[in-house]
Tab-separated table of C-alpha atoms and ligand atoms in Angstrom:
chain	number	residue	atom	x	y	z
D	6	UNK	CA	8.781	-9.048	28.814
D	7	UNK	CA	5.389	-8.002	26.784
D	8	UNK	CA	4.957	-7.845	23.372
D	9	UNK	CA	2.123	-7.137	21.486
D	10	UNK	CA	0.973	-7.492	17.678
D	11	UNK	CA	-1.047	-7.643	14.742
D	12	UNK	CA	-2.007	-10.412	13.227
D	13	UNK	CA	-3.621	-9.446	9.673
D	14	UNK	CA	-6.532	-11.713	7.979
D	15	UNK	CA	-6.152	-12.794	4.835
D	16	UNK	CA	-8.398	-13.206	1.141
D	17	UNK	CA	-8.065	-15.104	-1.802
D	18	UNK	CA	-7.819	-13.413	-5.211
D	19	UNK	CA	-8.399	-16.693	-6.331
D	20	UNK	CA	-8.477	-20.714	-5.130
D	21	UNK	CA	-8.341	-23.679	-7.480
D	22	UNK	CA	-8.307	-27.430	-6.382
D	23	UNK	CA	-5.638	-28.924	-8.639
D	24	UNK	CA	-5.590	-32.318	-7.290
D	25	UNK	CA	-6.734	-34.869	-4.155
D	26	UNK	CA	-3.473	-36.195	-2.756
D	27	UNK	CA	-3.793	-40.121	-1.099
D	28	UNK	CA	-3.754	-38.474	2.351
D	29	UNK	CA	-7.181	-37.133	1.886
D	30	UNK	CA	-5.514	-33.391	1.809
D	31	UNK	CA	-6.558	-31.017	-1.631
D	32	UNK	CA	-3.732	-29.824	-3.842
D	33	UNK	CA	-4.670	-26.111	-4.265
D	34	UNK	CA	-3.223	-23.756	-6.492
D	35	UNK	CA	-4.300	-19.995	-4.926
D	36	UNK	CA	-3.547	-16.188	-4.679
D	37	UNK	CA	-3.216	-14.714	-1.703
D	38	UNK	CA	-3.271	-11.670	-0.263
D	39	UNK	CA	-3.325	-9.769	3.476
D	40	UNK	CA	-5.792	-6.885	4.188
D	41	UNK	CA	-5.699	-4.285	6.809
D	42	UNK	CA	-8.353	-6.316	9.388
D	43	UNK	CA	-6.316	-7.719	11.891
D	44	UNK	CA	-6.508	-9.677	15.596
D	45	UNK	CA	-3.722	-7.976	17.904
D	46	UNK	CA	-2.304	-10.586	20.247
D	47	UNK	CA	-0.469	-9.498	23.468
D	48	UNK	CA	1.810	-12.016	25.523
D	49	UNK	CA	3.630	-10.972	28.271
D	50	UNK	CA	6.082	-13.902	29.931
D	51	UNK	CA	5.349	-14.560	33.801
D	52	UNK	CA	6.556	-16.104	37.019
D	53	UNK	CA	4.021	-18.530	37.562
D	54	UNK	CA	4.337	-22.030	35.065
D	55	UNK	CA	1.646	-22.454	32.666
D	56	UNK	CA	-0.151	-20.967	29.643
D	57	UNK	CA	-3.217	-18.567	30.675
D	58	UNK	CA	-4.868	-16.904	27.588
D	59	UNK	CA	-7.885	-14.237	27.784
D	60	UNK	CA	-10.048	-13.922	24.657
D	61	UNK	CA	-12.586	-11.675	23.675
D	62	UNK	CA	-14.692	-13.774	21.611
D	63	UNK	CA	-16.155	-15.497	24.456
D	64	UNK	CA	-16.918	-18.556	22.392
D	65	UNK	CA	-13.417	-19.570	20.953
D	66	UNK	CA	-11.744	-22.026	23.558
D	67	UNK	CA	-8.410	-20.452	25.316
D	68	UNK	CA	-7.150	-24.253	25.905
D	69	UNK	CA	-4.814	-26.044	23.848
D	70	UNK	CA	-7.551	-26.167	20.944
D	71	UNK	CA	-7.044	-22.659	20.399
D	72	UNK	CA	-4.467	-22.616	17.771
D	73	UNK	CA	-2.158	-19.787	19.828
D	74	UNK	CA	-1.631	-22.097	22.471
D	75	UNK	CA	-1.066	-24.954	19.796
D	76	UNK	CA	1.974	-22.424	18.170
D	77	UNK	CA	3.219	-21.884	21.672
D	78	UNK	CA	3.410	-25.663	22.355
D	79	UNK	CA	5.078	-25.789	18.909
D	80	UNK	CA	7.462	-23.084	19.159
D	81	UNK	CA	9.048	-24.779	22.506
D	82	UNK	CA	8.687	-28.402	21.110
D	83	UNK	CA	10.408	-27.395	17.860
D	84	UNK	CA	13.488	-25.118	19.743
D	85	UNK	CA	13.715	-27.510	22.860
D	86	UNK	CA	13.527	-24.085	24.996
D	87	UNK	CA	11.936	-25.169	28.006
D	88	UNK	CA	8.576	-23.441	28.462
D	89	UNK	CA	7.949	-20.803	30.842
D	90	UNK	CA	4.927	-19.001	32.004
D	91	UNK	CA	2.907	-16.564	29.231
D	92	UNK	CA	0.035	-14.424	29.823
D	93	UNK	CA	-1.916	-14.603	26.489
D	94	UNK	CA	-4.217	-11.766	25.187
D	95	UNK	CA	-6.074	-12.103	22.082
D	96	UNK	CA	-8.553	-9.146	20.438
D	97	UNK	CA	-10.926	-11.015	17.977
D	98	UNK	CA	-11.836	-8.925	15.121
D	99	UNK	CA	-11.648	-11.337	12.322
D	100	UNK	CA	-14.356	-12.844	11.899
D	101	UNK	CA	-14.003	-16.768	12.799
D	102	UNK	CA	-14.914	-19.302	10.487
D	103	UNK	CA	-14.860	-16.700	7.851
D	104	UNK	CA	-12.721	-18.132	4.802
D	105	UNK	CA	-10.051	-15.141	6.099
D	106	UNK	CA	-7.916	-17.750	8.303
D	107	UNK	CA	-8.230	-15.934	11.518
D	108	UNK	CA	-6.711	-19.096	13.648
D	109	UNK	CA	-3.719	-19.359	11.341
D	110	UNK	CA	-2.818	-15.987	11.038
D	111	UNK	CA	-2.990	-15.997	14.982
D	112	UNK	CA	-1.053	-18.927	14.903
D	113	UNK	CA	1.553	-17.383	12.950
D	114	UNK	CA	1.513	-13.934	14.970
D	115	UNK	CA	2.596	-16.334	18.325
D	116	UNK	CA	5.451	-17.660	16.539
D	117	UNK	CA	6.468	-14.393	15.565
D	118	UNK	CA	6.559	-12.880	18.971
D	119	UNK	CA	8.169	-16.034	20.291
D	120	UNK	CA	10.859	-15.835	17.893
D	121	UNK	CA	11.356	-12.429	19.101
D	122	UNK	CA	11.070	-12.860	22.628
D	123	UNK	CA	13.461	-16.006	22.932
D	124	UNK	CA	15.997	-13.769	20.201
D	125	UNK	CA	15.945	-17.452	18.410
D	126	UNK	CA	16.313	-15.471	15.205
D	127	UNK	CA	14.711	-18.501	12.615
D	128	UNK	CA	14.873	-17.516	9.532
D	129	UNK	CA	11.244	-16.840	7.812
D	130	UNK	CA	11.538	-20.507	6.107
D	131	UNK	CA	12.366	-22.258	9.156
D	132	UNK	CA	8.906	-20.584	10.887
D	133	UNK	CA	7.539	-21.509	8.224
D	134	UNK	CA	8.670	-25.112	8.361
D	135	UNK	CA	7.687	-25.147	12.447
D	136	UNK	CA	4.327	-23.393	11.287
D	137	UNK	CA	3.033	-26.260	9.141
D	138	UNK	CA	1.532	-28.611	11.150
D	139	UNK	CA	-0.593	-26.168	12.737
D	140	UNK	CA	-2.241	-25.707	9.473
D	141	UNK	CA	-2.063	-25.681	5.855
D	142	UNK	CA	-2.621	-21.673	6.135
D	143	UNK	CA	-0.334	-20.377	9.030
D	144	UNK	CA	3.241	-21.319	6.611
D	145	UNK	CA	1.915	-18.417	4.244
D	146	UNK	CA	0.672	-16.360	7.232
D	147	UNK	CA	4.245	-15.893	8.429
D	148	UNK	CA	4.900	-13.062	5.973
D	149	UNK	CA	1.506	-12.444	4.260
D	150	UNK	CA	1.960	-10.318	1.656
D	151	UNK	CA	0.586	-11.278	-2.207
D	152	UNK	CA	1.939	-15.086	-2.787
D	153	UNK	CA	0.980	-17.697	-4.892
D	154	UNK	CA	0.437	-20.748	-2.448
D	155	UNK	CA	0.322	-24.212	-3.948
D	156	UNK	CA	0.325	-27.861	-2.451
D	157	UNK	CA	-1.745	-27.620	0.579
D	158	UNK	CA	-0.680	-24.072	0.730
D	159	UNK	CA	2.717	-24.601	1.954
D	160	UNK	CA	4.807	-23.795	-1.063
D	161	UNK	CA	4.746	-19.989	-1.479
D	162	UNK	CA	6.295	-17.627	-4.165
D	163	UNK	CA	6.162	-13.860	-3.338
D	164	UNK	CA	4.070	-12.285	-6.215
D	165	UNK	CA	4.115	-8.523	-7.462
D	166	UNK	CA	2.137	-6.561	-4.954
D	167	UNK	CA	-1.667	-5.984	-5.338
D	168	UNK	CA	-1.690	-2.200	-6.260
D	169	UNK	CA	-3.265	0.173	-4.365
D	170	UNK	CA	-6.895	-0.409	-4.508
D	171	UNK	CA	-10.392	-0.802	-1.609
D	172	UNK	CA	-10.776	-4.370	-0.626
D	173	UNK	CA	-14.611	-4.458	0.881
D	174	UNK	CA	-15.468	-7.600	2.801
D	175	UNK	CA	-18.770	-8.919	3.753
D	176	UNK	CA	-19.679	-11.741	5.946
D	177	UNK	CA	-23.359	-13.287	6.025
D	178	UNK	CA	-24.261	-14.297	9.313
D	179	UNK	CA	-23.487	-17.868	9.740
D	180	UNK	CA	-19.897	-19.696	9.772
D	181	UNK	CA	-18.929	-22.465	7.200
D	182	UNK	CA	-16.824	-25.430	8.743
D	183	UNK	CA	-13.618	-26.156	6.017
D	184	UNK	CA	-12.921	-29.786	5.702
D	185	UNK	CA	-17.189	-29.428	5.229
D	186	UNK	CA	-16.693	-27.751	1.629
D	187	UNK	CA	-13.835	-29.817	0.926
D	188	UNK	CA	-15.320	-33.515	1.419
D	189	UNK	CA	-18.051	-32.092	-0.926
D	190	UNK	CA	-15.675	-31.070	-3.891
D	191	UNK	CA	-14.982	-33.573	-6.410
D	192	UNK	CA	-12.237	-32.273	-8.258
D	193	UNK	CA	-12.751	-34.465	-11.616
D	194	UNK	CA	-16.061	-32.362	-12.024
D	195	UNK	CA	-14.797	-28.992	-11.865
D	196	UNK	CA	-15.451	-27.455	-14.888
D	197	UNK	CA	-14.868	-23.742	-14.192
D	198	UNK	CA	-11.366	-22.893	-12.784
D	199	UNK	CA	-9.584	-19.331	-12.058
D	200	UNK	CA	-6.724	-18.102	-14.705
D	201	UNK	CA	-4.074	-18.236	-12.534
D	202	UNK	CA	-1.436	-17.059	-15.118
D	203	UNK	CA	-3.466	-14.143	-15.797
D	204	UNK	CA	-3.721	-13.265	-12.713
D	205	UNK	CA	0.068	-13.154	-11.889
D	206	UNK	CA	0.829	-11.481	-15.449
D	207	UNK	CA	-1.798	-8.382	-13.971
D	208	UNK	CA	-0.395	-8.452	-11.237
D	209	UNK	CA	2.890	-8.303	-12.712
D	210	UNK	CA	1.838	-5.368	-15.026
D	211	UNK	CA	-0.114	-3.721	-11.633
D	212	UNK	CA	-2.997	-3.813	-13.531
D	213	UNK	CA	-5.913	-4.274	-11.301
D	214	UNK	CA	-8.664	-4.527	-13.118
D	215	UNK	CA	-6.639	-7.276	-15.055
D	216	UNK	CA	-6.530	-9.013	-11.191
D	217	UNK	CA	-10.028	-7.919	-10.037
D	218	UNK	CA	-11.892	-9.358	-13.253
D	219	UNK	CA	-10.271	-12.517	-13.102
D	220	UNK	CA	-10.952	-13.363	-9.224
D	221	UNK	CA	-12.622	-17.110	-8.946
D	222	UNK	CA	-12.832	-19.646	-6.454
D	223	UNK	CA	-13.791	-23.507	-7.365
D	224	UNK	CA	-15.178	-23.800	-3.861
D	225	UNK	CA	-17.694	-20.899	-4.312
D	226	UNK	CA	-20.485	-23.287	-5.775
D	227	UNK	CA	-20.398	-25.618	-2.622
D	228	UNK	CA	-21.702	-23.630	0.063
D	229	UNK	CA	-23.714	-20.976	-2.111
D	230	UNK	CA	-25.981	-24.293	-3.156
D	231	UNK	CA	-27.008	-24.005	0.834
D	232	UNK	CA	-26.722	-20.088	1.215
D	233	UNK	CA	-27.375	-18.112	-2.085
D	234	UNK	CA	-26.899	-15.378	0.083
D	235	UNK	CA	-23.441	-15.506	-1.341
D	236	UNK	CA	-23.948	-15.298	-4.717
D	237	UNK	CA	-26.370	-12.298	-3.574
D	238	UNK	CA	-23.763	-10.390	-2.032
D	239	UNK	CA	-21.410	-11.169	-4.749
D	240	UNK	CA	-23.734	-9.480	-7.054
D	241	UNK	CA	-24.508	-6.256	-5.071
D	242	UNK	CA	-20.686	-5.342	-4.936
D	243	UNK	CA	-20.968	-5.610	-8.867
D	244	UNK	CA	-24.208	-3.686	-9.084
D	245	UNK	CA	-21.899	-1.007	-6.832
D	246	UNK	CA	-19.383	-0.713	-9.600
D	247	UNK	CA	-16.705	-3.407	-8.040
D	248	UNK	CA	-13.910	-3.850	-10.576
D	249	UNK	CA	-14.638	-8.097	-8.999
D	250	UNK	CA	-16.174	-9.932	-6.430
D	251	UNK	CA	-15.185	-13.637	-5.236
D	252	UNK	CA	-15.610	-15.557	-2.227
D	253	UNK	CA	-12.686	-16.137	0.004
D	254	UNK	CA	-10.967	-19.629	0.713
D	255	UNK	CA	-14.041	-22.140	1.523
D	256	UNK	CA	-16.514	-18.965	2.625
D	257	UNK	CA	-18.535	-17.390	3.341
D	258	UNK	CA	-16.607	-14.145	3.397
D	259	UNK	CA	-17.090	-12.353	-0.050
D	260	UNK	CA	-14.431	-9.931	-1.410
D	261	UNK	CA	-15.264	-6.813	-3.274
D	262	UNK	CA	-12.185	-4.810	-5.238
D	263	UNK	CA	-12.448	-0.804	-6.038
D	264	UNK	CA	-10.139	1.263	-7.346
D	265	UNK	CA	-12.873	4.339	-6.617
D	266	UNK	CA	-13.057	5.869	-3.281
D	267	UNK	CA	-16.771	6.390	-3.466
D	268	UNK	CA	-18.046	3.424	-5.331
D	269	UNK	CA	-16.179	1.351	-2.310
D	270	UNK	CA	-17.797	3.892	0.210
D	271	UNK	CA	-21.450	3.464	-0.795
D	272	UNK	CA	-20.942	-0.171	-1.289
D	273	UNK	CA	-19.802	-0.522	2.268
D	274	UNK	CA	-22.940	1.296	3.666
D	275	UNK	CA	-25.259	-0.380	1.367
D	276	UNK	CA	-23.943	-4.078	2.227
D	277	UNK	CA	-23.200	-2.549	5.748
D	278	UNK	CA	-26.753	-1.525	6.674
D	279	UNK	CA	-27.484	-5.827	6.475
D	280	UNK	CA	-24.499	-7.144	7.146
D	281	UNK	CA	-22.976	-6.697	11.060
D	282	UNK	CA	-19.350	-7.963	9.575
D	283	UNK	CA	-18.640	-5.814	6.853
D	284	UNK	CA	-15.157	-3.848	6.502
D	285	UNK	CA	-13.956	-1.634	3.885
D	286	UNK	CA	-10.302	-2.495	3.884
D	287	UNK	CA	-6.491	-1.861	2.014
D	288	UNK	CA	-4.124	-4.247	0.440
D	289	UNK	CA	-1.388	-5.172	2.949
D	290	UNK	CA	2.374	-5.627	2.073
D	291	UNK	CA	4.491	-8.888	3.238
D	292	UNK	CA	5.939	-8.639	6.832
D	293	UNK	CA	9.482	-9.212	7.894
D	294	UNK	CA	9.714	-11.728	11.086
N	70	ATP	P1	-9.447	-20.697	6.917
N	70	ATP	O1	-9.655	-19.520	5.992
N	70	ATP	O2	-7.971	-20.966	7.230
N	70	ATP	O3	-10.233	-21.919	6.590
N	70	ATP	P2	-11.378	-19.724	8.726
N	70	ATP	O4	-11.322	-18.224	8.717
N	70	ATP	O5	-12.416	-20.352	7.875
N	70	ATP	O6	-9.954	-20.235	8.342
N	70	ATP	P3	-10.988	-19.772	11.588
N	70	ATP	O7	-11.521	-18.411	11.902
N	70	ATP	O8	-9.518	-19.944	11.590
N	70	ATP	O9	-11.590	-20.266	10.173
N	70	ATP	O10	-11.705	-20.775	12.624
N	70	ATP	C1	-11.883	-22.129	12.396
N	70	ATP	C2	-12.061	-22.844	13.746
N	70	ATP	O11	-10.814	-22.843	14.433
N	70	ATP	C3	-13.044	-22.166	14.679
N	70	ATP	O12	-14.258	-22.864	14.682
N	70	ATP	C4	-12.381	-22.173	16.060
N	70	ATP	O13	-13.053	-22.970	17.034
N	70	ATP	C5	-10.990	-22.740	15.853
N	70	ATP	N1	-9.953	-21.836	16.407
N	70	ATP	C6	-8.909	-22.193	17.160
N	70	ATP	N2	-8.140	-21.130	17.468
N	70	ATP	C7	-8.701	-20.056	16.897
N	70	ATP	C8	-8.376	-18.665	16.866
N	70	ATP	N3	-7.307	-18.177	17.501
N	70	ATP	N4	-9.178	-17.841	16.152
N	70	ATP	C9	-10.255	-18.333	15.471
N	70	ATP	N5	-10.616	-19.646	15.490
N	70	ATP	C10	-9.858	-20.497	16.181
């Protein structure tokens, strides 16, 4: 049996670091929302014993350290199914290390097909609940959609959808490690934070604008102090008439929302003409499993 499919990256609207819990883990409080740039994974079941995954981005490691083989493991550690051979194919597009959790949405895509493939039938909630320890990102990657995602990210309420709008992402060229940003925020100090409630009333009302204006992330100042190249980019989506502009999760990806065809259009070639990684994107709606 073969199955193949998408597995869609996700933004944040907005990320806010409520808290640092004893464990050493953040307490976030974020929006979230899928756009139409997606990794397609392919896994076909075979014969011979064993895991063997292919991957395009020649640098990512196709071992257990590659968080699709780290689902798999999970999926038949969590079902007691006893494991049989898979041929793993996975299409890179997302950009990795990104802010746009390209591992976790992967993650999430294996335990989808899984689910399908061994007709296990879980529920959303109990992938959810296997998806966890794989990362704070892959419960919410499940479904995607627009959620709110608080704790480490694991508790999720659906949210009105983001309306119909251009989503234009940019990249700079380097990669910026997580728990990096995050041992170099001290919560207590944050002074600026997202409105969170506003958000959700916009998006309530489908008022984007009311969304776009309001995007923040507390983790934006971290690694713009090393790369103002971020805060550059930022400001050339606004200078292109973007209704917002925020950096997604802990960066360096920056988000750009239009609700003009054209202004989105000559934003992407402007940004596009520097930056190899830039994609002019739409909102995505929640998945069923
Ligand atoms: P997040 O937004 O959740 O912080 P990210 O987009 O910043 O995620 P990823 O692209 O998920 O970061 O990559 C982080 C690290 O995870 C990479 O350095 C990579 O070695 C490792 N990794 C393991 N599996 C994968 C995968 N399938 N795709 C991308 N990276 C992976």
């Amino acid at each position: 049996m073969r199955l193949t499919v998408p597995a869609y990256a996700k933004i944040n609207l907005s990320l806010d670091v409520v808290n640092r819990r004893e464990d050493g883990y953040h307490n976030l409080r974020m929006v979230m929302q899928t756009v139409s740039l997606n990794d397609t994974l392919t896994v076909e079941t075979t014969d011979a014993p064993g895991f063997v995954m292919r991957c395009n981005a020649g640098h990512l490691p196709v071992d257990g350290k590659n968080l699709v083989i780290a689902a798999a493991n999970r999926f038949f550690e969590y079902s007691g199914i006893t494991p049989c051979g898979l041929s793993i194919d996975l299409e890179k597009r997302i950009p990795v290390a990104a802010g746009l959790a390209g591992g976790s949405t992967d993650a999430a895509a294996m335990l989808r097909v899984l689910n399908r493939m061994f007709k296990t039938n879980y529920t959303a909630d109990e992938l959810r609940a296997m998806a966890l320890p794989l990362g704070a990102d892959v419960p919410y990657c499940i479904e995607g959609g627009t959620s709110l995602a608080e704790g480490i990210g694991e508790i999720l309420t659906p949210l009105s959808s983001l309306p119909e709008c251009r989503i234009l992402l940019c990249k700079p060229a380097f990669g910026v490690s997580t728990p990096a940003v995050f041992s170099r925020i001290n919560w207590r100090e944050i002074v600026y934070r997202p409105d969170t409630a506003g958000i959700l009333t916009s998006l309530e009302k489908g008022h984007l604008a009311g969304v776009a204006r309001r995007m923040y992330n507390v983790l934006e100042p971290v690694p713009t102090r090393d790369h103002p190249e971020i805060g550059e980019i930022r400001r050339r989506m606004l200078d292109c008439d973007a209704l917002g502009s925020v950096m997604s999760g802990s960066g360096p990806t920056v988000v750009g929302l239009f609700d003009d065809e054209d202004a989105a259009q000559r934003a992407y070639s402007v940004l596009r003409a520097q930056y190899h990684d830039t994609f002019l994107l739409r909102p995505m709606p929640r998945q069923t499993v």
